[in-house]
Coordinates of C-alpha atoms in Angstrom, one line a residue:
I1016 CA -13.1 -17.1 14.0
R1017 CA -15.8 -15.0 12.4
G1018 CA -15.3 -14.2 8.7
Q1019 CA -14.8 -10.5 9.2
T1020 CA -12.4 -11.0 12.1
A1021 CA -10.4 -13.5 10.1
L1022 CA -10.3 -11.0 7.2
Y1023 CA -8.8 -8.3 9.5
I1024 CA -6.2 -10.8 10.8
S1025 CA -5.2 -11.7 7.3
I1026 CA -4.9 -8.0 6.3
F1027 CA -2.6 -7.5 9.3
F1028 CA -0.2 -10.2 8.1
V1029 CA -0.2 -9.1 4.5
S1030 CA 0.5 -5.5 5.7
I1031 CA 3.4 -6.4 8.0
H1032 CA 5.0 -8.5 5.3
H1033 CA 4.5 -5.6 2.8
V1034 CA 5.9 -2.9 5.1
F1035 CA 9.1 -4.6 5.8
V1036 CA 10.0 -4.6 2.1
F1037 CA 8.2 -1.3 1.2
I1038 CA 10.2 1.0 3.5
T1039 CA 13.6 -0.6 2.9
N1040 CA 13.5 -1.4 -0.9
S1041 CA 14.8 2.0 -2.0
S1042 CA 17.6 1.9 0.6
T1043 CA 18.6 -1.6 -0.5
L1044 CA 18.8 -0.5 -4.1
R1045 CA 20.6 2.7 -3.3
F1046 CA 23.0 1.8 -0.5
I1047 CA 23.5 -2.0 -0.7
F1048 CA 23.6 -2.3 -4.5
G1049 CA 24.9 1.2 -5.1
L1050 CA 22.4 2.4 -7.7
K1051 CA 22.0 6.1 -8.4
T1052 CA 18.8 7.7 -7.2
S1053 CA 17.7 8.1 -10.9
E1054 CA 18.3 4.4 -11.4
V1055 CA 16.3 3.5 -8.3
L1056 CA 13.4 5.5 -9.7
L1057 CA 13.8 3.8 -13.0
V1058 CA 13.4 0.4 -11.4
Y1059 CA 10.2 1.5 -9.6
G1060 CA 8.9 2.9 -12.9
I1061 CA 9.5 -0.3 -14.9
A1062 CA 7.9 -2.3 -12.1
S1063 CA 4.9 -0.1 -12.1
I1064 CA 4.4 -0.3 -15.9
F1065 CA 4.7 -4.1 -15.8
G1066 CA 2.1 -4.2 -13.0
I1067 CA -0.3 -2.0 -14.9
C1068 CA 0.0 -4.1 -18.1
T1069 CA -0.5 -7.3 -16.1
Y1070 CA -3.7 -5.9 -14.5
L1071 CA -5.0 -4.8 -17.8
V1072 CA -4.7 -8.4 -19.1
L1073 CA -6.5 -9.7 -16.0
L1074 CA -9.2 -7.1 -16.6
K1075 CA -9.6 -7.9 -20.2
Y1076 CA -10.0 -11.7 -19.8
S1077 CA -11.7 -11.6 -16.4
L1078 CA -9.1 -13.9 -14.9
I1079 CA -10.2 -13.1 -11.3
D1080 CA -13.3 -15.2 -10.6
N1081 CA -11.8 -17.5 -7.9
I1082 CA -10.6 -15.3 -5.1
K1083 CA -9.1 -17.9 -2.8
R1084 CA -7.3 -19.6 -5.6
N1085 CA -5.9 -16.3 -6.8
I1086 CA -4.6 -15.5 -3.2
Y1087 CA -3.0 -19.0 -2.8
I1088 CA -1.1 -18.7 -6.1
A1089 CA 0.0 -15.1 -5.7
T1090 CA 1.1 -15.7 -2.0
I1091 CA 3.1 -18.8 -2.8
I1092 CA 4.9 -17.0 -5.6
E1093 CA 5.5 -14.0 -3.3
I1094 CA 7.1 -16.2 -0.6
L1095 CA 9.5 -17.7 -3.1
C1096 CA 10.2 -14.3 -4.6
L1097 CA 11.1 -12.8 -1.2
G1098 CA 13.3 -15.7 -0.3
L1099 CA 15.2 -15.3 -3.5
M1100 CA 15.4 -11.5 -3.0
Y1101 CA 17.1 -12.2 0.3
Y1102 CA 19.6 -14.7 -1.3
F1103 CA 20.5 -12.4 -4.2
T1104 CA 20.9 -9.4 -1.8
I1105 CA 23.4 -11.3 0.2
N1106 CA 25.2 -12.5 -3.0
Q1107 CA 25.0 -9.0 -4.6
N1108 CA 23.3 -10.0 -7.9
I1109 CA 21.6 -6.8 -8.9
D1110 CA 20.2 -8.1 -12.2
I1111 CA 18.2 -11.0 -10.7
F1112 CA 17.2 -8.9 -7.7
V1113 CA 15.6 -6.3 -10.0
V1114 CA 13.6 -9.0 -11.9
L1115 CA 12.4 -10.3 -8.5
F1116 CA 11.7 -6.8 -7.3
I1117 CA 9.4 -6.2 -10.4
L1118 CA 7.5 -9.4 -9.7
H1119 CA 7.1 -8.5 -6.0
H1120 CA 5.8 -5.0 -7.0
L1121 CA 3.0 -6.7 -8.8
L1122 CA 2.1 -9.4 -6.3
T1123 CA 1.2 -7.5 -3.2
P1124 CA -1.3 -5.1 -4.8
Y1125 CA -2.9 -8.1 -6.5
I1126 CA -3.3 -9.9 -3.2
M1127 CA -4.8 -6.7 -1.8
F1128 CA -7.2 -6.5 -4.7
N1129 CA -8.5 -9.9 -3.8
L1130 CA -8.8 -9.0 -0.1
D1131 CA -10.8 -5.9 -1.2
T1132 CA -13.3 -8.2 -2.9
L1133 CA -13.5 -10.3 0.3
F1134 CA -14.0 -7.1 2.3
E1135 CA -17.0 -6.1 0.1
S1136 CA -18.5 -9.6 0.7
Y1137 CA -18.1 -9.6 4.4
T1138 CA -19.4 -6.0 5.2
H1139 CA -22.7 -4.4 4.8
I1140 CA -22.9 -1.0 3.0
S1141 CA -24.5 0.7 6.1
E1142 CA -21.4 0.0 8.2
R1143 CA -18.8 0.3 5.5
G1144 CA -17.3 3.6 6.8
R1145 CA -16.6 2.0 10.2
A1146 CA -15.5 -1.3 8.6
R1147 CA -13.1 0.5 6.2
G1148 CA -11.8 2.5 9.2
I1149 CA -10.9 -0.8 10.9
Y1150 CA -9.5 -2.2 7.7
L1151 CA -7.2 0.8 7.2
T1152 CA -6.2 0.9 10.8
V1153 CA -5.2 -2.8 10.8
W1154 CA -3.4 -2.2 7.5
N1155 CA -1.5 0.8 8.9
I1156 CA -0.5 -0.6 12.3
P1157 CA 2.6 -2.3 10.8
F1158 CA 3.6 1.0 9.3
V1159 CA 4.3 2.2 12.8
M1160 CA 5.6 -1.2 14.2
V1161 CA 8.1 -2.1 11.4
P1162 CA 10.0 1.2 11.3
L1163 CA 10.6 0.8 15.0
I1164 CA 12.0 -2.7 14.4
T1165 CA 14.1 -1.6 11.4
S1166 CA 15.5 1.3 13.4
T1167 CA 17.6 -1.3 15.3
L1168 CA 19.3 -2.3 12.0
S1169 CA 22.2 -0.7 10.1
V1170 CA 21.8 0.0 6.4
G1171 CA 24.0 -3.0 5.7
G1172 CA 21.7 -5.3 7.6
L1173 CA 18.5 -4.5 5.8
S1174 CA 18.6 -7.7 3.7
I1175 CA 17.2 -9.7 6.5
V1176 CA 13.8 -8.0 6.0
Y1177 CA 13.1 -10.1 2.9
L1178 CA 13.4 -13.3 4.8
I1179 CA 11.2 -12.0 7.6
S1180 CA 8.6 -10.8 5.1
S1181 CA 8.4 -14.2 3.4
L1182 CA 7.8 -16.0 6.7
L1183 CA 5.0 -13.6 7.7
L1184 CA 2.9 -14.8 4.8
L1185 CA 2.6 -18.4 6.3
P1186 CA 0.1 -17.4 9.0
F1187 CA -1.7 -15.3 6.4
L1188 CA -2.2 -18.5 4.2
Y1189 CA -3.4 -20.4 7.2
V1190 CA -6.1 -17.9 8.1
I1191 CA -7.3 -17.6 4.4
F1192 CA -7.4 -21.4 4.0
Y1193 CA -9.3 -22.3 7.2
H1194 CA -11.5 -19.2 8.0
I1195 CA -12.4 -17.4 4.7
K1196 CA -15.0 -18.6 2.3
N1197 CA -15.0 -17.8 -1.4
P1198 CA -17.5 -15.0 -2.4
E1199 CA -19.8 -15.1 -5.4
I1200 CA -18.2 -13.3 -8.3
L1201 CA -20.3 -12.4 -11.4
K1202 CA -18.3 -12.4 -14.6
N1203 CA -18.5 -9.3 -16.8
S1204 CA -20.3 -10.1 -20.0
S1205 CA -18.0 -7.9 -22.0
N1206 CA -14.4 -8.9 -22.7
K1207 CA -13.6 -5.5 -24.4
L1208 CA -11.0 -3.8 -22.2
F1209 CA -11.9 -0.3 -23.5
E1210 CA -15.5 -0.7 -22.6
K1211 CA -14.6 -1.8 -19.1
L1212 CA -12.3 1.2 -18.6
K1213 CA -14.8 3.6 -20.2
G1214 CA -17.6 2.3 -18.0
F1215 CA -15.5 2.9 -14.9
F1216 CA -14.3 6.4 -15.7
K1217 CA -17.7 7.5 -17.0
D1218 CA -18.9 7.2 -13.4
K1219 CA -18.0 10.5 -11.7
L1220 CA -17.4 9.0 -8.2
N1221 CA -15.2 6.2 -9.6
R1222 CA -13.2 8.7 -11.7
N1223 CA -12.6 11.1 -8.7
A1224 CA -11.8 8.3 -6.4
F1225 CA -9.2 7.0 -8.9
I1226 CA -7.6 10.4 -9.3
I1227 CA -7.4 11.0 -5.6
Q1228 CA -6.1 7.5 -5.0
S1229 CA -3.3 8.0 -7.5
S1230 CA -2.4 11.5 -6.2
L1231 CA -2.3 10.2 -2.6
H1232 CA -0.1 7.3 -3.5
S1233 CA 2.2 9.6 -5.4
Y1234 CA 2.7 11.4 -2.1
Y1235 CA 3.2 8.1 -0.3
G1236 CA 5.7 7.0 -2.9
V1237 CA 7.8 10.1 -2.5
T1238 CA 7.9 9.7 1.3
A1239 CA 8.5 6.0 1.2
I1240 CA 11.1 5.8 -1.7
M1241 CA 12.8 9.2 -1.6
L1242 CA 12.6 10.2 2.0
P1243 CA 14.9 7.5 3.5
I1244 CA 17.4 8.2 0.7
Y1245 CA 17.2 11.9 1.3
L1246 CA 17.6 11.7 5.1
R1247 CA 20.5 9.3 4.7
S1248 CA 22.3 11.3 2.0
V1249 CA 21.7 14.9 3.0
F1250 CA 21.1 14.7 6.8
L1251 CA 23.4 11.7 7.4
F1252 CA 20.8 9.9 9.5
D1253 CA 21.2 6.2 10.0
W1254 CA 18.2 3.8 10.2
D1255 CA 17.8 4.3 14.0
K1256 CA 16.5 7.9 13.3
I1257 CA 15.0 7.1 9.9
G1258 CA 12.9 4.3 11.4
L1259 CA 11.6 6.5 14.2
I1260 CA 10.7 9.3 11.7
L1261 CA 8.8 6.8 9.5
A1262 CA 7.0 5.5 12.6
A1263 CA 5.9 9.0 13.7
M1264 CA 4.8 9.7 10.1
T1265 CA 2.5 6.8 9.9
A1266 CA 1.1 7.0 13.5
P1267 CA -2.0 9.1 12.5
F1268 CA -3.3 6.2 10.3
I1269 CA -3.8 4.0 13.4
L1270 CA -5.1 6.8 15.7
I1271 CA -7.9 8.5 13.8
Q1272 CA -9.3 6.3 11.0
I1273 CA -11.7 4.2 13.1
P1274 CA -13.3 7.1 14.9
F1275 CA -13.6 9.1 11.6
G1276 CA -14.9 6.0 9.8
N1277 CA -17.7 5.8 12.5
M1278 CA -18.4 9.5 12.0
E1279 CA -18.8 9.0 8.3
D1280 CA -21.5 6.3 8.8
K1281 CA -23.4 8.6 11.1
L1282 CA -23.0 12.1 9.6
H1283 CA -22.1 11.3 5.9
N1284 CA -19.5 14.1 6.1
E1285 CA -16.9 12.6 3.8
K1286 CA -16.5 15.7 1.6
A1287 CA -15.8 18.0 4.7
L1288 CA -13.2 15.6 6.0
F1289 CA -11.6 15.4 2.6
K1290 CA -11.2 19.2 2.4
I1291 CA -9.7 19.4 5.9
G1292 CA -7.3 16.6 5.0
I1293 CA -6.2 18.4 1.8
A1294 CA -5.5 21.7 3.6
T1295 CA -3.6 20.0 6.5
T1296 CA -1.5 17.9 4.1
I1297 CA -0.5 20.9 1.9
F1298 CA 0.3 23.2 4.8
F1299 CA 2.6 20.8 6.7
T1300 CA 4.3 19.5 3.5
I1301 CA 5.4 23.1 2.8
L1302 CA 6.9 23.3 6.2
I1303 CA 8.8 20.0 5.6
F1304 CA 10.5 21.6 2.6
M1305 CA 11.7 24.5 4.9
I1306 CA 13.9 22.2 7.0
K1307 CA 17.5 22.8 5.8
P1308 CA 20.6 20.6 6.2
G1309 CA 22.5 23.3 8.1
I1310 CA 20.4 23.1 11.3
D1311 CA 21.3 20.9 14.3
S1312 CA 20.8 17.2 13.6
N1313 CA 18.6 16.6 16.6
V1314 CA 16.4 19.6 15.8
A1315 CA 16.1 18.4 12.2
F1316 CA 15.1 15.0 13.5
L1317 CA 12.3 16.5 15.7
L1318 CA 11.0 18.8 13.0
F1319 CA 10.8 16.0 10.4
S1320 CA 9.0 13.8 12.9
L1321 CA 6.5 16.5 13.9
F1322 CA 5.7 17.8 10.4
L1323 CA 5.4 14.4 8.8
F1324 CA 3.1 13.3 11.7
L1325 CA 0.9 16.3 11.1
S1326 CA 0.9 16.1 7.3
H1327 CA -0.2 12.5 7.5
I1328 CA -3.1 13.4 9.7
G1329 CA -4.3 15.1 6.6
C1330 CA -3.5 12.1 4.4
S1331 CA -5.4 9.8 6.7
L1332 CA -8.5 12.0 6.5
I1333 CA -8.2 12.0 2.7
E1334 CA -7.8 8.3 2.6
I1335 CA -10.7 7.4 4.9
S1336 CA -13.1 9.8 3.2
T1337 CA -12.2 8.7 -0.3
E1338 CA -12.3 5.0 0.4
G1339 CA -15.5 5.3 2.5
L1340 CA -17.3 6.9 -0.5
F1341 CA -15.9 4.4 -3.0
Y1342 CA -16.5 1.2 -1.1
K1343 CA -20.1 2.3 -0.3
H1344 CA -20.5 2.9 -4.1
V1345 CA -19.3 -0.5 -5.4
T1346 CA -20.0 -4.1 -4.4
S1347 CA -18.0 -7.3 -4.3
K1348 CA -19.5 -8.3 -7.6
D1349 CA -18.1 -5.2 -9.3
H1350 CA -14.6 -6.7 -9.6
T1351 CA -13.8 -4.4 -12.6
A1352 CA -14.1 -1.3 -10.4
L1353 CA -12.1 -2.8 -7.6
L1354 CA -9.3 -3.8 -9.9
I1355 CA -9.1 -0.5 -11.6
F1356 CA -9.2 1.3 -8.3
R1357 CA -6.4 -0.9 -7.0
M1358 CA -4.3 0.0 -10.2
G1359 CA -4.4 3.6 -9.0
R1360 CA -2.1 2.7 -6.2
I1361 CA 0.7 1.5 -8.5
L1362 CA 0.2 4.0 -11.3
P1363 CA 2.2 6.8 -9.6
Y1364 CA 5.4 4.8 -9.5
S1365 CA 5.5 4.7 -13.3
L1366 CA 6.5 8.4 -13.0
G1367 CA 9.9 7.2 -11.9
I1368 CA 10.6 5.9 -15.4

């Protein structure tokens, strides 16, 4: 298998493992363990703060020089973590589950950071818009597949996703071990954390990309964490309808990011796509808030599916334009920028605290 193809295969397995847990975690905490919504948000906030602090330590001491070794260690810990999350969900031990949840919330972004570094090594800057479009499409395919699978489950049966998720990491390890080579990573000469952060945010493109990334993932966090709880509590939808709504919501990410990534490489029109994406997302998000509980259940289901689909067309344009610009701007050797940018994905969850 060619290196770039192997990388896309590995991204698919990491993504499908991630999505099974990502879309069901809040429902597990809320409906299986019986936490209040405020308590669910608190758990996410604590997990996010812990993750950010851990990444700052990694950044300060440059503990990120051997990419494949980092992936092996993080993935093995993640497999064990998910297996234990399944066990303690079945046995209703909320305290240990929350500790494992916090650890899990750190590991997947860290694995993805290392895959970002591999991506930079295996792609040329002239084709990075197209390559990032393929990367994001492969990453987002499970966001459509998994909700369709989980729609066959009841809320009480969601615990099985942790076991499935852990097993899906085994083929990921196989691909990384046999088909991916370690890239060259240059260590940063400075160990001063403040200097590294200052250097990143001093760059206007880095700074804007980080802000957009954090804002976009704030939106994703609301839809992934709060939406299933809201649909279940207010509209009384079970996971058959919630899963289909989530599948419709994420479909744009696999339909348009490759063609628009190709367009960016040819026309360099990232800023225009970004503006269209912002306008589309805001308009249809406003329409989502206008859906009231009093309307017919089937009509509400159709409206949520339609408006979330259209709003996420805008999100996908924002994502591909921002990432296209950022990953053309940095290189695999600039692991400081890649790690800080990845931190922008978990920062919004700290608002839950």
